PDB file of C-alpha atoms and ligand atoms in Angstrom:
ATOM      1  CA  UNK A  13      73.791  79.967  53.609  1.00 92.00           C
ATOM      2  CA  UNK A  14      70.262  79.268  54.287  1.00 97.00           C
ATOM      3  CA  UNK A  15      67.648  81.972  53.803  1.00 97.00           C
ATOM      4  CA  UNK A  16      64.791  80.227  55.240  1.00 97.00           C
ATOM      5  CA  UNK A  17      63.609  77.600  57.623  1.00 98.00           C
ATOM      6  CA  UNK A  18      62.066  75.346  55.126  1.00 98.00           C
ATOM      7  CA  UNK A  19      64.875  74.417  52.621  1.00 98.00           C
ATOM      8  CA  UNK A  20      67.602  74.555  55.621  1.00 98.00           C
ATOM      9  CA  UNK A  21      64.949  71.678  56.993  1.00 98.00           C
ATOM     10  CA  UNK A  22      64.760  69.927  53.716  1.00 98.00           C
ATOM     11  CA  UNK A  23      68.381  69.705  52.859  1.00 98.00           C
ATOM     12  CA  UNK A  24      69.152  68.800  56.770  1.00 98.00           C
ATOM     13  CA  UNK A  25      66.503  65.953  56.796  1.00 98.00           C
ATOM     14  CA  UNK A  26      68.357  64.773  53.876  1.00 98.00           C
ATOM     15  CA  UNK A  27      71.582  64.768  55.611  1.00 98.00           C
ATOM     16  CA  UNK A  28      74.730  61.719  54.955  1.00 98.00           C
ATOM     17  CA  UNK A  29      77.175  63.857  55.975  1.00 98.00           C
ATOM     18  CA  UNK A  30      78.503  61.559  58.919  1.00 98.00           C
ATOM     19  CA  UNK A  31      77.331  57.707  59.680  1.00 98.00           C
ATOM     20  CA  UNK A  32      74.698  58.425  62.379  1.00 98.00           C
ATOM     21  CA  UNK A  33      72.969  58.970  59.504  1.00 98.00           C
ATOM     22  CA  UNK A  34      72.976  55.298  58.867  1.00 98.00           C
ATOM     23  CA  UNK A  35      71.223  54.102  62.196  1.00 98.00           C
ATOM     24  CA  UNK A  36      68.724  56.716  63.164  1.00 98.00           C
ATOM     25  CA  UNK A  37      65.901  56.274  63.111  1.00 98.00           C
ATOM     26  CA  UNK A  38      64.353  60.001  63.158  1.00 98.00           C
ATOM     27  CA  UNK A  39      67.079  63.085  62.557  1.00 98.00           C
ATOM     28  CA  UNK A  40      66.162  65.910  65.182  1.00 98.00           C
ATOM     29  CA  UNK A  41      66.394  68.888  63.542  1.00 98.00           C
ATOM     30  CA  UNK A  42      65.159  71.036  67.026  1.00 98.00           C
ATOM     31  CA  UNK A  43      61.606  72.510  68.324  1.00 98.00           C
ATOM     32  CA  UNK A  44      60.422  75.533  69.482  1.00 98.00           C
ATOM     33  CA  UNK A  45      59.794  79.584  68.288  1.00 98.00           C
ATOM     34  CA  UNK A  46      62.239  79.996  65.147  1.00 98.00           C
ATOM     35  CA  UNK A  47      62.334  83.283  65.908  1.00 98.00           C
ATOM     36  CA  UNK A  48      63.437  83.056  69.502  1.00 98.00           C
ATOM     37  CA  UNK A  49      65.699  85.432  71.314  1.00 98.00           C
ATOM     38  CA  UNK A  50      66.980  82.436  73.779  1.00 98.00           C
ATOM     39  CA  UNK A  51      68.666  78.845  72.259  1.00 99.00           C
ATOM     40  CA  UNK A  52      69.259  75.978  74.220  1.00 99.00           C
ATOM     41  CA  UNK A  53      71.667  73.277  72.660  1.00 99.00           C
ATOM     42  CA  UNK A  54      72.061  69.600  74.321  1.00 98.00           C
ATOM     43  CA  UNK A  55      74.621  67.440  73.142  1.00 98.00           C
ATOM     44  CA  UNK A  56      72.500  64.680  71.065  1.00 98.00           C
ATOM     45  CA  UNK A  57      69.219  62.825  71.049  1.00 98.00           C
ATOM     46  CA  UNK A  58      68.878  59.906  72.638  1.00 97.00           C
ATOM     47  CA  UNK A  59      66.234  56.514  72.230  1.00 97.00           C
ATOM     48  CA  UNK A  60      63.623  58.495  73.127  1.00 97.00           C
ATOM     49  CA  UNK A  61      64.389  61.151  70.825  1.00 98.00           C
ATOM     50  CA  UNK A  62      65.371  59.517  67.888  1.00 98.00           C
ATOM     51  CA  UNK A  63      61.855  57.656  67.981  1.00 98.00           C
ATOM     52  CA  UNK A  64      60.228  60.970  68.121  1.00 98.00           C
ATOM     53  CA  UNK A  65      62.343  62.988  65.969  1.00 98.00           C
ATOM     54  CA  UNK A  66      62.003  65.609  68.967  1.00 98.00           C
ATOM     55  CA  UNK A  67      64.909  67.149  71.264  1.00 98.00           C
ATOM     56  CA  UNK A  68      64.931  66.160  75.201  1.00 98.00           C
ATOM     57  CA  UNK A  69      61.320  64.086  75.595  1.00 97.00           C
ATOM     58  CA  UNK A  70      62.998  61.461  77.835  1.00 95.00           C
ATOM     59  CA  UNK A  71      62.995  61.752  81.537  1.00 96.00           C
ATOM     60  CA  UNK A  72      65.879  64.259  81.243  1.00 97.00           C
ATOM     61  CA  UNK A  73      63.638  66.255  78.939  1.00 98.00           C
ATOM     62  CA  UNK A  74      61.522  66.328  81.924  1.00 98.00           C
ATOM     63  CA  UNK A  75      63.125  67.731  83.918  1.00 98.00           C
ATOM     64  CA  UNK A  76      64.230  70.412  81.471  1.00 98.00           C
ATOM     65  CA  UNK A  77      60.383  71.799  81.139  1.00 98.00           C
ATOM     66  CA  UNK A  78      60.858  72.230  84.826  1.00 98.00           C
ATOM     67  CA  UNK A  79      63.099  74.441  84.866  1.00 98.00           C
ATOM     68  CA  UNK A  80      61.872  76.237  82.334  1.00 98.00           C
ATOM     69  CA  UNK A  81      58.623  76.569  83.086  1.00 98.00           C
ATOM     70  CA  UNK A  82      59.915  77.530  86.674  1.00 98.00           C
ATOM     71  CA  UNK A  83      61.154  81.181  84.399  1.00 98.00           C
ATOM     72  CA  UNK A  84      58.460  80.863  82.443  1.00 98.00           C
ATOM     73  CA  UNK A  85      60.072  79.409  79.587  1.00 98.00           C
ATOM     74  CA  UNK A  86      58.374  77.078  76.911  1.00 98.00           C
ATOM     75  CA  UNK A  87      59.943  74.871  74.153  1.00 97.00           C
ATOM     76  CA  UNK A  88      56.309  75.776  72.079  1.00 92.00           C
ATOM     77  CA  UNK A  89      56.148  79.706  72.352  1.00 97.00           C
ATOM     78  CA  UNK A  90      59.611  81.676  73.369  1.00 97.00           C
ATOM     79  CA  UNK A  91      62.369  79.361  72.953  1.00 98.00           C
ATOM     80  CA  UNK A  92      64.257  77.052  70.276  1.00 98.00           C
ATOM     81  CA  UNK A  93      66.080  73.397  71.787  1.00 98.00           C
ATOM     82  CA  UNK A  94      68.335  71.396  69.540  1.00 98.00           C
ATOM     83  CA  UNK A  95      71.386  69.784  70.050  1.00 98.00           C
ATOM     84  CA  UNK A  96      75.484  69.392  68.965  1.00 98.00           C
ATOM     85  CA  UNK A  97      74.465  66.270  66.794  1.00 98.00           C
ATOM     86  CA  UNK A  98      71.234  65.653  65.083  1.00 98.00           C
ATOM     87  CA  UNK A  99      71.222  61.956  65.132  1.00 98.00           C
ATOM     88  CA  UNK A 100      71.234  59.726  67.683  1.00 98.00           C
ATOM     89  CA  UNK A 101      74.936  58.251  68.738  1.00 98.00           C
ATOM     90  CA  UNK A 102      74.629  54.273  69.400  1.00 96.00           C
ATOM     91  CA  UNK A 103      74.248  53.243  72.975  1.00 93.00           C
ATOM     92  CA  UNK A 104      73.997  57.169  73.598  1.00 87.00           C
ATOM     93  CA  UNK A 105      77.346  57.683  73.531  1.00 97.00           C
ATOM     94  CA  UNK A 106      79.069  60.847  73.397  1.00 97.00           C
ATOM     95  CA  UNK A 107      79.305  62.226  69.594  1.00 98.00           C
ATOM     96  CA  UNK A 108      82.750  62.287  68.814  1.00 98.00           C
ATOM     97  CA  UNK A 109      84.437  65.104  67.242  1.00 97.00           C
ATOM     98  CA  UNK A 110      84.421  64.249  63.901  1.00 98.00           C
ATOM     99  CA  UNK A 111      80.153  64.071  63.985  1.00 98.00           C
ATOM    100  CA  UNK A 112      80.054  67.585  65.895  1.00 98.00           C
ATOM    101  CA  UNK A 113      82.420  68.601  62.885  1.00 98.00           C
ATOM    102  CA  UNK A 114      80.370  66.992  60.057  1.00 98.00           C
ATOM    103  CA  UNK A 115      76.665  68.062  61.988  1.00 98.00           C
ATOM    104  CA  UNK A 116      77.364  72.148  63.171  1.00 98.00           C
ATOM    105  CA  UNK A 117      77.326  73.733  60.216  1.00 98.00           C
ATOM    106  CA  UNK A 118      73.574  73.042  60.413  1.00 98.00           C
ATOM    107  CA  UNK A 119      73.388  74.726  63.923  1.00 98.00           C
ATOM    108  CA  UNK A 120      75.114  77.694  62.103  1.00 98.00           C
ATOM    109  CA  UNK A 121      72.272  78.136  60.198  1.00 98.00           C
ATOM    110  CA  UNK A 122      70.192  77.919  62.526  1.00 98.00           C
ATOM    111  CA  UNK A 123      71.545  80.340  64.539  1.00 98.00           C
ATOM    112  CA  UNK A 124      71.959  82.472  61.590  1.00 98.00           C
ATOM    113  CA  UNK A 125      68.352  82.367  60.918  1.00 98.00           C
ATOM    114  CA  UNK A 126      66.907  82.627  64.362  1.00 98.00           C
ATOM    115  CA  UNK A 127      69.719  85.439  65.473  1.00 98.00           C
ATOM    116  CA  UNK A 128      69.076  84.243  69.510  1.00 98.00           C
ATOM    117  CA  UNK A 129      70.814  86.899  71.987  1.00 98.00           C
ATOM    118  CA  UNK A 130      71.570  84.183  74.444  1.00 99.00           C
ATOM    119  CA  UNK A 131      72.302  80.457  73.836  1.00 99.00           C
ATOM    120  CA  UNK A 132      72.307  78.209  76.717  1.00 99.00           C
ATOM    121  CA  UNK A 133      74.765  75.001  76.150  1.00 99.00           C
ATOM    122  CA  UNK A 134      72.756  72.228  78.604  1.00 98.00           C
ATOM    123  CA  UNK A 135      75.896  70.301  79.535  1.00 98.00           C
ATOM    124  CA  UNK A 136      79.950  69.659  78.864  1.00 98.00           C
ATOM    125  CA  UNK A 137      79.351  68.560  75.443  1.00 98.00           C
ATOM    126  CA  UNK A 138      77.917  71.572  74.047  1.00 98.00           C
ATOM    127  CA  UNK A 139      79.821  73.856  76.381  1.00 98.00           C
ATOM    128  CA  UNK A 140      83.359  72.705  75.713  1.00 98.00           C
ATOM    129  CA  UNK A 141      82.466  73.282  71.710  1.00 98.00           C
ATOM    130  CA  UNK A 142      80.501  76.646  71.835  1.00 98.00           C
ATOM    131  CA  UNK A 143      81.987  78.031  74.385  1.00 98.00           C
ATOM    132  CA  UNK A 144      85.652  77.655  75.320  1.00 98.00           C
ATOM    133  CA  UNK A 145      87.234  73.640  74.689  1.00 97.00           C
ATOM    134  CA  UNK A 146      88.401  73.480  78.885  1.00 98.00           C
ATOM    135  CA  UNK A 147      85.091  74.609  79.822  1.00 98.00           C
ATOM    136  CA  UNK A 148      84.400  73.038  83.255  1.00 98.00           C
ATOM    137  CA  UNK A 149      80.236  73.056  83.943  1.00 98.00           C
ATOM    138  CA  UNK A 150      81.205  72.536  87.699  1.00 98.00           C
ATOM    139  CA  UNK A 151      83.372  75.790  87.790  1.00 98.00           C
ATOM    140  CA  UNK A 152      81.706  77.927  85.034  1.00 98.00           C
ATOM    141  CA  UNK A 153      78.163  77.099  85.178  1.00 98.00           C
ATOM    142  CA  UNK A 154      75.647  80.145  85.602  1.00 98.00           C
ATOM    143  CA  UNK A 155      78.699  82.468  84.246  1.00 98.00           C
ATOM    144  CA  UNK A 156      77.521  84.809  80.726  1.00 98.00           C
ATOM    145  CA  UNK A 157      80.261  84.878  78.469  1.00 98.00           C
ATOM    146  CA  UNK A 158      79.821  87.312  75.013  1.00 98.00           C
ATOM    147  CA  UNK A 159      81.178  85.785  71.600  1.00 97.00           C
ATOM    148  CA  UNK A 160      80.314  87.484  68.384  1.00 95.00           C
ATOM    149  CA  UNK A 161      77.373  89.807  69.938  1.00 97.00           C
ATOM    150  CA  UNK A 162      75.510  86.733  71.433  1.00 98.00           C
ATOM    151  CA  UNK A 163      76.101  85.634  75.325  1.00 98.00           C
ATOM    152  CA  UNK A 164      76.618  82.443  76.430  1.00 99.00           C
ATOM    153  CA  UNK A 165      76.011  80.418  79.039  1.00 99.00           C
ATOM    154  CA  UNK A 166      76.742  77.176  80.349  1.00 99.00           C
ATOM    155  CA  UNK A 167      74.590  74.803  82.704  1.00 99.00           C
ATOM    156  CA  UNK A 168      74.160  71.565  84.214  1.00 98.00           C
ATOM    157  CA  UNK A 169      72.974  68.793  82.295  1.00 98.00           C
ATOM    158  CA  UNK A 170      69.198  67.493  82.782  1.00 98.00           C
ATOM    159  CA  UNK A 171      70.483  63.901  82.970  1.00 98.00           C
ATOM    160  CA  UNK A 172      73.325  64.942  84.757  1.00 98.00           C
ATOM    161  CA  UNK A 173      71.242  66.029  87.486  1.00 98.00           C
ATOM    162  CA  UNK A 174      69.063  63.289  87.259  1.00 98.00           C
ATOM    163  CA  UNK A 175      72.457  61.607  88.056  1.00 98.00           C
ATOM    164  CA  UNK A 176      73.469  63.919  90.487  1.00 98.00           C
ATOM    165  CA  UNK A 177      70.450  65.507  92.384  1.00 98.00           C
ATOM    166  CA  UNK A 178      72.970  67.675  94.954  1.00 98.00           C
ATOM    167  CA  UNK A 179      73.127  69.687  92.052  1.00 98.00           C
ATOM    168  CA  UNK A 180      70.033  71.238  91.189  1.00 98.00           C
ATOM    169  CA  UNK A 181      69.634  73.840  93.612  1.00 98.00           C
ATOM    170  CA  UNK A 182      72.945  75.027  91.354  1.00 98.00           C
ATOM    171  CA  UNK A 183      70.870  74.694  88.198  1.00 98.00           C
ATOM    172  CA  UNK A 184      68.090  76.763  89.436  1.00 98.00           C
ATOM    173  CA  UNK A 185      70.393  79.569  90.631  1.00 98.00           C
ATOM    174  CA  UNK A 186      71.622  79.003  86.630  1.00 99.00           C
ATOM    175  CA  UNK A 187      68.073  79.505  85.343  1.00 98.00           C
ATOM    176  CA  UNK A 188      66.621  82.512  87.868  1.00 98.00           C
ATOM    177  CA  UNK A 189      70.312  83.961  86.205  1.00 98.00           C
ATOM    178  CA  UNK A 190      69.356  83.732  82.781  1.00 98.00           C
ATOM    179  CA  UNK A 191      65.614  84.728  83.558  1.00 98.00           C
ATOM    180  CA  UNK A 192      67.067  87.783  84.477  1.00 98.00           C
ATOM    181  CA  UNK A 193      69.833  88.077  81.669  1.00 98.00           C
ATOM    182  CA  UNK A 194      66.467  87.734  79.502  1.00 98.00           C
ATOM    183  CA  UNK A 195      64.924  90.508  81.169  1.00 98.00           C
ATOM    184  CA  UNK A 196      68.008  93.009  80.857  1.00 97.00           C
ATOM    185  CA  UNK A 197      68.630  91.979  77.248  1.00 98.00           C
ATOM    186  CA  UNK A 198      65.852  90.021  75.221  1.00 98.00           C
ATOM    187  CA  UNK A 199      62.869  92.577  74.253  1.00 97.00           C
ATOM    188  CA  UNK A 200      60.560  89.921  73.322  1.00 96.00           C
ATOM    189  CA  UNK A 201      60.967  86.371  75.293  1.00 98.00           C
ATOM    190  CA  UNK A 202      58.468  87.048  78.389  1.00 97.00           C
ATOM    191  CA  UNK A 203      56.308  89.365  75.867  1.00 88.00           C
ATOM    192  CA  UNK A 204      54.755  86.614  73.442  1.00 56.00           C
TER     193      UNK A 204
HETATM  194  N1  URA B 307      70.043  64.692  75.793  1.00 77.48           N
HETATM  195  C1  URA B 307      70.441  65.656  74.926  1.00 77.48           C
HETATM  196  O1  URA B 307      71.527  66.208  75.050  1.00 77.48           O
HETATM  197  N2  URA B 307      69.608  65.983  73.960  1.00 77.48           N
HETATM  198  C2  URA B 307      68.422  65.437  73.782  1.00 77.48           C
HETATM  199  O2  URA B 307      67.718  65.820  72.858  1.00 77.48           O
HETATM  200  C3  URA B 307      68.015  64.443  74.707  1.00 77.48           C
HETATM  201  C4  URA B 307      68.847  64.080  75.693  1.00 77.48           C
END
């Protein structure tokens, strides 16, 4: 257990635990307000990202600040984004099980440091391991679920809407949702 940012960074930059390790190129630890009430998780970086060493600057990324600037959300003042794996998976494939095994206990600490009241899973990925393993985004996106004192809730992809465009209107109902799950339950995320 981690009792502050900087060595939980140090030790995580250092991280062999599983062989992404061996072809990134950056590891993406995750951006935003450490001390955030709200945490969004994707499922991995992708080219993009693992040139930056930043969560979701692609096109997908893009379309992310959208929607949360549309709830005036931003990744630099009253948010945290990372992601199920900190490395990128070749040819962006999905990480398999056995990386999302070797790579969340660093999320735990995260979370355990930043104490969010809401986390956000952006996609199946992320949904089906925080949330419940038959999670279907289609069926149970928008919904707030507790688990251990935090809520969660699962959404739509970025790129998955940049795949599928019929459903953003869906996504924004997801976001105006947890704009105003913020406002019943986060004291500080629309006051900084
Ligand atoms: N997709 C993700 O899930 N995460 C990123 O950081 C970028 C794209």
């Amino acid at each position: 257990m981690y009792s502050d940012w900087e060595s939980l960074k140090k030790d995580c930059y250092n991280c062999h635990r599983c062989d992404l390790c061996n072809t990134r190129t950056n590891l993406v630890f995750g951006v935003g307000n450490e001390n955030a009430e709200v945490l969004f998780v994707g499922e991995g970086p992708g080219a993009n990202e693992d040139m930056q060493g930043k969560p979701f600057v692609g096109r997908s990324g893009q379309l992310l600040d959208k929607y949360l600037e549309y709830i005036d959300l931003y990744r630099d003042k009253n948010i945290y984004i990372a992601n199920m794996v900190k490395c990128r998976p070749p040819e962006n494939r999905d990480p398999s099980d056995k990386e999302m095994d070797c790579c969340i206990e660093w999320l735990r600490e995260q979370t355990r440091l930043m104490r969010p009241k809401i986390i956000v899973c952006l996609g199946r990925i992320s949904a089906q391991r925080l949330i419940g393993k038959d999670f279907k985004v289609t069926q149970q996106h928008g919904q707030f679920i507790e688990k251990g004192g935090i809520l969660f809730m699962g959404t739509f992809h970025p790129a998955a809407l940049l795949r599928n465009p019929n459903n953003k209107p869906l996504a924004l109902d997801d976001f105006i949702a947890l704009r105003d799950k913020i406002k019943e339950t986060c004291v500080n995320t629309y006051e900084v």
